[in-house]
XYZ file of C-alpha atoms in Angstrom:
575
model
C -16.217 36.391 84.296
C -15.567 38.301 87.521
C -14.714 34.976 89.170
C -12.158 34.181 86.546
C -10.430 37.071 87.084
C -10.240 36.669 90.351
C -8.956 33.209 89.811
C -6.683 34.350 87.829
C -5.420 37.489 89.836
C -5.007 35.052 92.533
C -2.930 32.027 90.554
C -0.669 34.645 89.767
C 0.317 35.773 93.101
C 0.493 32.722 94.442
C 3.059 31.805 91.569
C 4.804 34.961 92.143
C 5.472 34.399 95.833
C 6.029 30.609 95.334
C 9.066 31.712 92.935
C 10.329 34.998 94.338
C 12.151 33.223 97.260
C 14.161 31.592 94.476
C 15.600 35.397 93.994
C 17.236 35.748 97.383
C 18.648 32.014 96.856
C 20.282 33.324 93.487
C 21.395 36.809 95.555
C 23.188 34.767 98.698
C 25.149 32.455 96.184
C 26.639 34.946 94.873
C 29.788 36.430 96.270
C 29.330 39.553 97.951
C 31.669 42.659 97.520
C 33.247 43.732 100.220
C 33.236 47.782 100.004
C 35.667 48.416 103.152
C 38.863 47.428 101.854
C 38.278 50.106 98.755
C 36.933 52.448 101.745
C 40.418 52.252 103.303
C 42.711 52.993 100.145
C 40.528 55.681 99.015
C 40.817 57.338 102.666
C 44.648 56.858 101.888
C 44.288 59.169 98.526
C 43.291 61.585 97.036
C 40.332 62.606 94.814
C 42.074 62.877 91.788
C 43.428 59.755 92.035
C 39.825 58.251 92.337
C 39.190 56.985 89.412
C 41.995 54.926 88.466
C 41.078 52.955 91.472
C 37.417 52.635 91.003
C 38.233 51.566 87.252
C 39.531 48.125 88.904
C 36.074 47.274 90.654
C 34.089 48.061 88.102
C 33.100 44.217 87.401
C 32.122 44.007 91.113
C 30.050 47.451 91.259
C 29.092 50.718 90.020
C 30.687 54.072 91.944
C 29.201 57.396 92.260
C 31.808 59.922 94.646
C 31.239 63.719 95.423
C 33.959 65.708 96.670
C 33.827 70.055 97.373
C 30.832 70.274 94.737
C 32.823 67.684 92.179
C 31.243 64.262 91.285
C 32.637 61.382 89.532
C 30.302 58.511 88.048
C 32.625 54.967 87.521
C 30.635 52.238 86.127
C 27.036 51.699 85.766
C 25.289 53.387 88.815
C 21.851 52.477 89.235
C 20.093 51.364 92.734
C 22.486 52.429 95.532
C 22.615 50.126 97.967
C 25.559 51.458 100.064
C 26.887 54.656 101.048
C 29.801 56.119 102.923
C 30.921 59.453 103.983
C 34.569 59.874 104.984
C 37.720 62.370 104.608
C 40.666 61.792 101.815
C 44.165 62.461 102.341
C 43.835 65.749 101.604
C 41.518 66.453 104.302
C 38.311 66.747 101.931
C 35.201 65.137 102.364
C 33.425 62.581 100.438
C 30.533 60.834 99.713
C 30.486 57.408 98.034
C 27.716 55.558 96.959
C 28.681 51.824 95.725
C 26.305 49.865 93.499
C 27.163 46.328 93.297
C 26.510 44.788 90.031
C 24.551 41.121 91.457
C 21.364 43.559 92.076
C 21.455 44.493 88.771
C 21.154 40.857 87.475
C 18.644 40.191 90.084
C 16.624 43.053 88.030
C 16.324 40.556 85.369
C 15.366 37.667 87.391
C 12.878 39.504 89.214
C 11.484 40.369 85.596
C 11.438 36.549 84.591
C 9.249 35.805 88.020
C 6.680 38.574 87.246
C 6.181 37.871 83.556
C 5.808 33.978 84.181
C 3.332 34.778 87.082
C 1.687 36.400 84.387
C 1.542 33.934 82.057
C 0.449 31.302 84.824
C -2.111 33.749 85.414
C -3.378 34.082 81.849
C -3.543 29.886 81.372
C -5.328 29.611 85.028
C -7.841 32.169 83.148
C -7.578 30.342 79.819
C -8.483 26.939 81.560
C -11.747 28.249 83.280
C -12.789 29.783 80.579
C -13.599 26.482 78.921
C -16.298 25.222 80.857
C -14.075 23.455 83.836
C -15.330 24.768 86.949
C -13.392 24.534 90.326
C -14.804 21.976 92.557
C -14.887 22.070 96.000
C -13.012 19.393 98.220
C -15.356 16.205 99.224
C -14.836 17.166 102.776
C -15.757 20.575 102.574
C -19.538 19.399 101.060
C -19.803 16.959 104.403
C -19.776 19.769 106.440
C -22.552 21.617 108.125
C -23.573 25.979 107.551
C -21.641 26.767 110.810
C -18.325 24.530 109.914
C -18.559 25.639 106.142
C -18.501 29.463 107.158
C -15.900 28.697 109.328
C -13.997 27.062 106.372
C -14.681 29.638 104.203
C -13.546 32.991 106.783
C -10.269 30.532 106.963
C -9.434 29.866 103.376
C -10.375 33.770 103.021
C -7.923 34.955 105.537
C -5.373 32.543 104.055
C -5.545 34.038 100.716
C -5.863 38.111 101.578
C -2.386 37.247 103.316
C -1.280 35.034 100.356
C -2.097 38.240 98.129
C -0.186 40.258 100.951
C 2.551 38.488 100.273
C 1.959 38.473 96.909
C 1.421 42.533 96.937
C 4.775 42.830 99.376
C 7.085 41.662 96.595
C 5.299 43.058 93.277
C 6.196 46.630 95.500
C 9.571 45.620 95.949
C 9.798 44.918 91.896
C 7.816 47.856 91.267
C 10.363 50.214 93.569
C 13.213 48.564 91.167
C 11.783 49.387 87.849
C 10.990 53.046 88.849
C 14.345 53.494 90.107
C 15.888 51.888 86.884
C 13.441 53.904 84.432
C 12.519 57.309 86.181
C 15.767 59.238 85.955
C 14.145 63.063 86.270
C 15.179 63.997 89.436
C 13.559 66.717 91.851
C 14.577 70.025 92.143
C 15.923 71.130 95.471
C 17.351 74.620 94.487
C 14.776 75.880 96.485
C 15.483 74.405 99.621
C 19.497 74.488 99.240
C 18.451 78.524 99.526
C 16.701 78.629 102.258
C 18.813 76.461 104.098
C 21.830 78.310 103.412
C 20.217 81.542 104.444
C 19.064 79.604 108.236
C 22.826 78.222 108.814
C 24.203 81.771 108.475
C 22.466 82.727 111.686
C 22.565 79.721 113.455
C 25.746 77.817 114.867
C 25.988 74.091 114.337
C 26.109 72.436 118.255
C 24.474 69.966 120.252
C 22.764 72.087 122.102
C 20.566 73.904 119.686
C 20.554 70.427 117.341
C 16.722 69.957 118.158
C 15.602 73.685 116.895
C 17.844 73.170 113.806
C 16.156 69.872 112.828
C 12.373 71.520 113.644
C 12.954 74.474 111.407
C 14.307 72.455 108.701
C 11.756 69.909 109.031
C 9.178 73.058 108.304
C 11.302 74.104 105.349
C 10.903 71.126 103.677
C 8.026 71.169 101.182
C 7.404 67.109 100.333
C 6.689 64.429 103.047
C 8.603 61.969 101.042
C 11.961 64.045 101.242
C 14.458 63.437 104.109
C 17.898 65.803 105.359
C 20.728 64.336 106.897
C 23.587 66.672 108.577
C 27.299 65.683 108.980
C 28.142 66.900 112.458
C 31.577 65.898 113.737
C 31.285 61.917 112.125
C 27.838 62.099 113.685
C 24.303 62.732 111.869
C 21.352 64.975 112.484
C 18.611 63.416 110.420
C 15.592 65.219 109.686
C 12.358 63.365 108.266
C 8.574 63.967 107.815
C 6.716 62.766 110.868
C 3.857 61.580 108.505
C 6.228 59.019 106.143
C 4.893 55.998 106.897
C 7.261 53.088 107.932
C 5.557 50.835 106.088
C 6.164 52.267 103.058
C 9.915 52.201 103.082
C 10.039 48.997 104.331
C 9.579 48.011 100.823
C 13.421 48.604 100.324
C 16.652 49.644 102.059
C 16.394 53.419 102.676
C 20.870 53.520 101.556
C 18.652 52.111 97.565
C 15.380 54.044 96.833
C 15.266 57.360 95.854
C 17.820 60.056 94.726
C 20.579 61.969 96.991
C 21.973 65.336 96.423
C 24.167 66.532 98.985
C 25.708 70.325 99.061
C 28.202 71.757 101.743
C 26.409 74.494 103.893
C 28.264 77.073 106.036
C 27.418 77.206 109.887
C 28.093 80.371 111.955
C 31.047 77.880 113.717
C 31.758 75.327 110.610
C 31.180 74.283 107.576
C 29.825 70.891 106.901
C 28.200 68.615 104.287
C 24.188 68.701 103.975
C 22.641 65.330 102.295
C 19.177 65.358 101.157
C 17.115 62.149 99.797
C 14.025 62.406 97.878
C 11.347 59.511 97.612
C 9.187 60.450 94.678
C 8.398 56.785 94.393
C 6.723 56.271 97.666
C 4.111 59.050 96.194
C 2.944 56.135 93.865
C 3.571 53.095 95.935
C 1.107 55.308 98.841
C -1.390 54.822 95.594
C -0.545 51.136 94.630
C -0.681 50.300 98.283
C -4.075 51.191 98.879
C -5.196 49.638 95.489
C -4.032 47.108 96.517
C -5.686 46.545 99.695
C -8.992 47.486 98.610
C -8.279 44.336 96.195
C -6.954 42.148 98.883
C -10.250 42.901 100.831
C -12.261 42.337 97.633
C -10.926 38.746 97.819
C -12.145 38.181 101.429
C -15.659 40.058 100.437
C -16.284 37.898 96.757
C -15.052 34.724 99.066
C -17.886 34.918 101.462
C -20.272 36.556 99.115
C -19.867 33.322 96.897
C -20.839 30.866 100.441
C -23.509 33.065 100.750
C -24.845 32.730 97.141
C -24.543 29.512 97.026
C -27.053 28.976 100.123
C -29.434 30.948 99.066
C -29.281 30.072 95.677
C -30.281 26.428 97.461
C -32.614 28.281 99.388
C -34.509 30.034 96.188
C -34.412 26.397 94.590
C -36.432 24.683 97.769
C -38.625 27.771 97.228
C -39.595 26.639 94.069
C -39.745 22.897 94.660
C -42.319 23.978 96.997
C -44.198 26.143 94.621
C -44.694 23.240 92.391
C -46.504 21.402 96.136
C -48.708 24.420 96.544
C -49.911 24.190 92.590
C -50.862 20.430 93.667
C -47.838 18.622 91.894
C -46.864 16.383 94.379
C -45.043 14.399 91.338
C -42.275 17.026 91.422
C -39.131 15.998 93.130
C -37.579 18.387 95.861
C -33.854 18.923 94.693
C -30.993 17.863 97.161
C -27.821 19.620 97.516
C -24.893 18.879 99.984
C -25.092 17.180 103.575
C -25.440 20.387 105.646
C -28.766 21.326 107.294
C -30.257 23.357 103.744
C -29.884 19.603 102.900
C -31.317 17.747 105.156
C -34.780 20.354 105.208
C -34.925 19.369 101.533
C -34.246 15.324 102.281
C -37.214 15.938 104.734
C -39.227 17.764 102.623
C -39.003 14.983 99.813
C -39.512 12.436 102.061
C -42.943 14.008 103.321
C -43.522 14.653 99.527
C -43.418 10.824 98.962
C -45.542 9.870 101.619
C -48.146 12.020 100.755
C -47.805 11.750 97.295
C -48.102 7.505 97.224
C -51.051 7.902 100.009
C -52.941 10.500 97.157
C -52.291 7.740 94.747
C -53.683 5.201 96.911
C -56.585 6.797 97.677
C -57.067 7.451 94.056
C -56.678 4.022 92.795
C -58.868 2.810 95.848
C -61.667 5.440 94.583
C -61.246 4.082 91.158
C -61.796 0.689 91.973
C -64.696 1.541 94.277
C -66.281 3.059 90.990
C -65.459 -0.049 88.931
C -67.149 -1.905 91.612
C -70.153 0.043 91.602
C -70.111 0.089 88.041
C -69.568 -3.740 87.460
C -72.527 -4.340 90.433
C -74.840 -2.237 89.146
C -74.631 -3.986 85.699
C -74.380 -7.721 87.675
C -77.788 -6.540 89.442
C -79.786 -5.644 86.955
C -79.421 -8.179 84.859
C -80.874 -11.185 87.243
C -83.464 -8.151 88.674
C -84.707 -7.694 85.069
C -84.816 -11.523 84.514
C -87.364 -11.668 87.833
C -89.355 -9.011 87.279
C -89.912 -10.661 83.763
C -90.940 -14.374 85.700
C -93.260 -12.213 88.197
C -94.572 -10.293 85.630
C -95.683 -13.700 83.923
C -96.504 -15.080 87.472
C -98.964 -12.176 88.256
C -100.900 -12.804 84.972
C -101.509 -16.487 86.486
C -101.721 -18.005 83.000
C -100.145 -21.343 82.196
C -99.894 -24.600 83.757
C -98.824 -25.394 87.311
C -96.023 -27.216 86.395
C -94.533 -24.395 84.021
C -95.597 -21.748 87.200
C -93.597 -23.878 89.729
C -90.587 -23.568 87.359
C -90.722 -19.905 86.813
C -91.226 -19.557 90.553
C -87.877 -21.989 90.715
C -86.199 -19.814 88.984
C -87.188 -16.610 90.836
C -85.703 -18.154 93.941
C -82.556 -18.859 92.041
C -82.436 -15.723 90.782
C -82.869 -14.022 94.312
C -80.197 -16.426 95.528
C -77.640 -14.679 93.260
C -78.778 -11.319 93.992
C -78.260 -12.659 97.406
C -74.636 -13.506 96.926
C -73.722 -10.281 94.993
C -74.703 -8.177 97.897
C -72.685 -10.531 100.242
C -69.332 -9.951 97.903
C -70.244 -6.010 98.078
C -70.590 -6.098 101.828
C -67.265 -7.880 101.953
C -65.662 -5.691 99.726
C -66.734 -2.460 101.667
C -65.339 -4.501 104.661
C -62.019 -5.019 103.245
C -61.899 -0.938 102.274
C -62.759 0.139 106.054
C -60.761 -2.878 107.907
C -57.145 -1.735 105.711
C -55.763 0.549 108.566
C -56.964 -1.511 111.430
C -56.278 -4.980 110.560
C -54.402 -6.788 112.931
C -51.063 -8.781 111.496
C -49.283 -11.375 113.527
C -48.067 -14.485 113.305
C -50.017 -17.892 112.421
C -48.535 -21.567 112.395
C -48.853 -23.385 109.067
C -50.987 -26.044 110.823
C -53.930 -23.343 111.566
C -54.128 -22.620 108.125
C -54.452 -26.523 107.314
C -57.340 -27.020 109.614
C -59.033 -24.137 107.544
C -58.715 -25.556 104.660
C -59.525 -28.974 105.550
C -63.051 -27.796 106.653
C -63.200 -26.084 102.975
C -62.280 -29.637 102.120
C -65.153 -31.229 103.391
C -67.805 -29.216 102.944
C -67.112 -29.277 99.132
C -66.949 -32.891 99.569
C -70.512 -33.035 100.941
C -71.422 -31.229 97.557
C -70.466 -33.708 95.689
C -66.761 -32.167 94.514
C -63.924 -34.914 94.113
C -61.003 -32.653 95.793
C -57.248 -33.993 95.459
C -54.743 -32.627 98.617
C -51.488 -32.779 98.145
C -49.699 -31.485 101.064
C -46.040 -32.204 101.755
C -45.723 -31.628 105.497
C -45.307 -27.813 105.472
C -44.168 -26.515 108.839
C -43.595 -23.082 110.321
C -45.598 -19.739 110.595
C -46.044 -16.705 108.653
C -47.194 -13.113 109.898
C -51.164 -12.822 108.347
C -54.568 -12.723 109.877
C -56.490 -15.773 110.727
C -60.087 -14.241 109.764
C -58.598 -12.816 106.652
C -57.303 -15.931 104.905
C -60.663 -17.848 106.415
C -62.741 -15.363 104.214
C -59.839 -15.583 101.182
C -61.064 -19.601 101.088
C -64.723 -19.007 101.442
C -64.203 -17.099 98.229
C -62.324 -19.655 96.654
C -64.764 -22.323 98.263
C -67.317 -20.259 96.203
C -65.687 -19.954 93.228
C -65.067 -24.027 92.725
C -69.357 -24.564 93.839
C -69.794 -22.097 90.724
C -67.805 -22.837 88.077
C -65.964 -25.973 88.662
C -66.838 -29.402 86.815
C -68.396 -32.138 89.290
C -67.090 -34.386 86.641
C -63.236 -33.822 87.036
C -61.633 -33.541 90.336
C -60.327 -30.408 91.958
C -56.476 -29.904 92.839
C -55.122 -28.332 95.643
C -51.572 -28.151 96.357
C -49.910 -27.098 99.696
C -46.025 -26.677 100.448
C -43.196 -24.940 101.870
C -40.637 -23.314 98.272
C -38.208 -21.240 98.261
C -38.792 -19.785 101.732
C -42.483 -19.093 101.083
C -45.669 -21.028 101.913
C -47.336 -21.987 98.478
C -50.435 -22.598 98.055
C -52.268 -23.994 94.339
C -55.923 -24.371 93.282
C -56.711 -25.775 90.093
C -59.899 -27.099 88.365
C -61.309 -27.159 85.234
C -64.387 -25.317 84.460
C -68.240 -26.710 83.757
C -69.175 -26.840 80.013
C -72.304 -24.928 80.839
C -72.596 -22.075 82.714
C -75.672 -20.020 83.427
C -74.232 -18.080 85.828
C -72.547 -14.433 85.518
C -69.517 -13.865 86.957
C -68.487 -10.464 88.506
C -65.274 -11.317 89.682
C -65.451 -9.536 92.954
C -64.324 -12.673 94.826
C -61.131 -12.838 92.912
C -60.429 -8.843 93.615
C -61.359 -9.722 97.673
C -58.662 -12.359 97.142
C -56.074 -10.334 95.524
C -57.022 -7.225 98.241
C -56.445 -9.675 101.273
C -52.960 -10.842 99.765
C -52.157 -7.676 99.618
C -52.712 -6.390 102.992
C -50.743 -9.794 104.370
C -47.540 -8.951 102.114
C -48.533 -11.777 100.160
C -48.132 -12.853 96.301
C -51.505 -13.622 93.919
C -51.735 -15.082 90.647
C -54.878 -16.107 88.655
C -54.663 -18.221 85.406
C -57.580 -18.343 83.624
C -58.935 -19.884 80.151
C -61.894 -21.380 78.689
C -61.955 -24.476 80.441
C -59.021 -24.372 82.711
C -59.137 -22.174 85.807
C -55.953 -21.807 88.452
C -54.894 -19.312 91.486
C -51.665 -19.721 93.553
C -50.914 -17.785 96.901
C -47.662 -17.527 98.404
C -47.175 -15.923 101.822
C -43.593 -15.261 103.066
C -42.902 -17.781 105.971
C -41.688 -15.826 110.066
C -37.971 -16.237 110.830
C -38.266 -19.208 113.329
C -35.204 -17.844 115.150
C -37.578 -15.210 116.210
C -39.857 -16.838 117.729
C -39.894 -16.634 121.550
């Protein structure tokens, strides 16, 4: 709300000094009145004869004329903004105050600026008030803390003297409407006393012109009151010491305030006393300092806004964090800006990431080392339970030899697989403590062939009909040599197992699609008397996954096929 209003407060100054100007264009295209001509014929006549020629001018301005403790008002007379003191032709002085009428139209237009300000004003608070907030400039969010309070002290100091502006010409109006609507004017009686009683013993020179103007100065009772003394077509002016310039700089001193004037007898003459009194500078003293203390308010709520702001980002990090200590790492760290709150909290998030995909790692690695030991523990006992049951028999030592030499058979057949299940769990635990200090570099394409071509034959010596297809694949990918040696010793494995002796074996190698692809594919044995575990297959996938490689696994009841693709080295690279 506060912010609004200040919004608001603000859009209307800025109006109001944007459009003022257009004032003083209005006030020099209009033609001025020239006052000295009238000056000379009235100088040429006398005071009765006045008003006939005022009545002429009063289209052009309003007259006000004192003469010997007579006045004469012609026209409207309202915000003096010239005055002359001269003799008639009679010898008699007078004063003459001319109000030209163009400042009283400028009244009006100076009324028109003010109220649309206000209206400007009211809309700019109207607007915000319906959820549109005021967004800062793109270039202003690029910036760091140091450039952005820079910024900020900048665009602050631009608007306090915006609203100085602003403040100079709302005075200026002000000064017009109190001069237009507060007609009560002071009472000097007082003072015309006194000072009447000090001229009789005092003579009216040069000499003693500084004591004069020190004792009247005491005699006056206001500080916003000034004398002025006719002295041979010279003036002895008398003001307050403390009546700050700044204050009538607001207006021309000949058009603020009200004039009396009196004739006062001097031991050697008698002369004409003129006294002005500024009641409005009492109140435009108070709207002054208002008005500062709002001006500063706008450089205060500017800088206390850049310093919410951070530390509302601040109190957010704090509580991104709190969600880290409470152990959810899941919790994203909120970013705000480019400035150096910004990038701590990019950091932060980034840190948050690491350690939050390294706690899932290590979780998923734990749960698979439990599904390993669980899936083990039930792949062990069954073949352990099937020989204790064969020695159990073997230890009675009933039955024929022939029937004891199978049981014993298949005692050794069942150690054999006990054998290999403790071989896959040692090379599982190998591939869990090698992850963070396997080597990867780069292997030709024709290393991998010879590999596999030794696979090759030893199946072939056991009897398995194996089909190569290999289309001249050439190049390198980044792997390690021992790692994709033990990845086809487990597929080697998996084909003496389960394949069918009966139907050949497949195996495709070639370069696609800027990858190294290589197919197995067999069909699987009718019978099986074998378990599987599947912890050759998971070694498989593992290894491909430390190399940056691809696996895929097919499987039905008869059917069996696994393709590996490893992304092939930039040859350009090579050295």
């Amino acid at each position: 709300m506060i912010k609004r209003l200040y919004f608001s407060l603000l859009l209307g100054i800025v109006c109001f000094v944007l459009l003022y100007p257009l004032h003083a264009i209005w006030l020099t295209n209009e033609p001025e009145f020239k006052v000295e001509p009238l000056v000379d014929q009235l100088k040429q006549a006398s005071f009765d004869t006045f008003p006939s020629l005022l009545e002429k001018h009063t289209q052009q301005a309003g007259f006000y004329v004192e003469s010997n403790e007579q006045f004469l008002v012609v026209g409207t007379v309202y915000d003096p903004q010239q005055s002359y003191a001269f003799t008639d032709a009679k010898g008699q002085s007078v004063f003459l105050v001319v109000c030209p009428t163009q400042y009283q139209a400028a009244h009006l237009w100076s009324g028109m600026v003010a109220g649309c300000s206000l209206a400007i004003g009211y809309l700019g608070f109207r607007f915000t008030s319906k959820n549109h907030s005021i967004h800062l400039p793109a270039f202003y969010e690029r910036q760091g803390l140091a450039q952005k309070l820079f910024l900020c002290s900048v665009a602050a100091i631009g608007i306090c003297f915006v609203a100085y502006l602003g403040t100079y010409r709302i005075n200026q109006v002000w000064i017009q409407w109190y001069q237009e609507n507060v007609t009560q004017q002071p009472d000097i009686t007082p003072f015309q006393k006194e000072l009447r009683s000090y001229a009789k013993t005092v003579s009216l020179t040069t000499k003693n012109k500084r004591i004069i103007s020190q004792t009247i100065q005491k005699q006056i009772d206001s500080q916003y009151k000034s004398v002025s003394i006719a002295n041979d077509q010279k003036w002895i002016n008398i003001d307050p010491t403390w009546k700050p310039k700044e204050l009538s700089q607001h207006v021309d001193s000949d058009t603020y305030g009200f004039s009396h004037s009196f004739l006062v007898q001097w031991k050697n003459k008698k002369t004409w006393v003129y006294v002005n009194t500024y009641p409005e500078l009492y109140w435009l003293n108070k709207m002054m300092i208002g008005e500062m203390a709002i001006i500063f308010s706008f450089y205060v709520l500017i800088l206390y806004a850049f310093m919410k702001k951070q530390v509302r980002i601040i109190q957010t990090l704090t509580n991104d964090i709190a969600y880290l200590e409470n152990g959810d790492w899941s919790h994203p760290i909120q970013v705000h800006g480019q400035d150096e709150l910004s990038q701590l909290a990019r950091q932060m998030d980034e840190m948050r990431l690491y350690t939050y995909e390294n706690m899932q790692t290590e979780k998923q690695a734990i749960q698979a080392n439990h599904d390993l030991v669980t899936s083990m523990s039930h792949d062990i006992r069954t073949p352990l339970a099937t020989l204790k049951g064969y020695l159990e028999i073997l230890s009675l030592k009933k039955g024929e030899e022939a029937r004891q030499e199978q049981y014993i058979q298949r005692c050794l057949k069942k150690t054999d697989e006990l054998i290999d299940l403790s071989e896959a769990l040692f090379k599982q635990s190998l591939h869990v403590a090698d992850q963070e200090k396997m080597y990867i570099g780069r292997i030709r394409i024709y290393e991998i062939m010879a590999l596999l071509k030794d696979q090759i034959e030893d199946l072939k010596k056991r009897g398995y009909d194996i089909q190569l297809t290999e289309m001249e694949p050439q190049g390198s990918i980044q792997g390690n040599l021992p790692l994709i040696h033990r990845i086809f010793d487990n597929l080697s494995s998996n084909i003496i197992k389960y394949a069918d002796k009966k139907r050949p074996v497949h195996i495709l190698i070639k370069i696609e699609k800027g990858e190294l692809y290589i197919r197995f594919e067999n069909f699987i044995a009718p019978k099986q008397d074998v378990e599987s575990n599947h912890i050759g297959l998971q070694s498989v996938q593992l290894s491909m996954k430390q190399m940056h490689g691809t696996y895929f696994c097919e499987q039905t009841k008869n059917y069996f096929l696994i393709v590996l693709t490893f992304p092939l080295c930039d040859e350009r690279a090579i050295t």
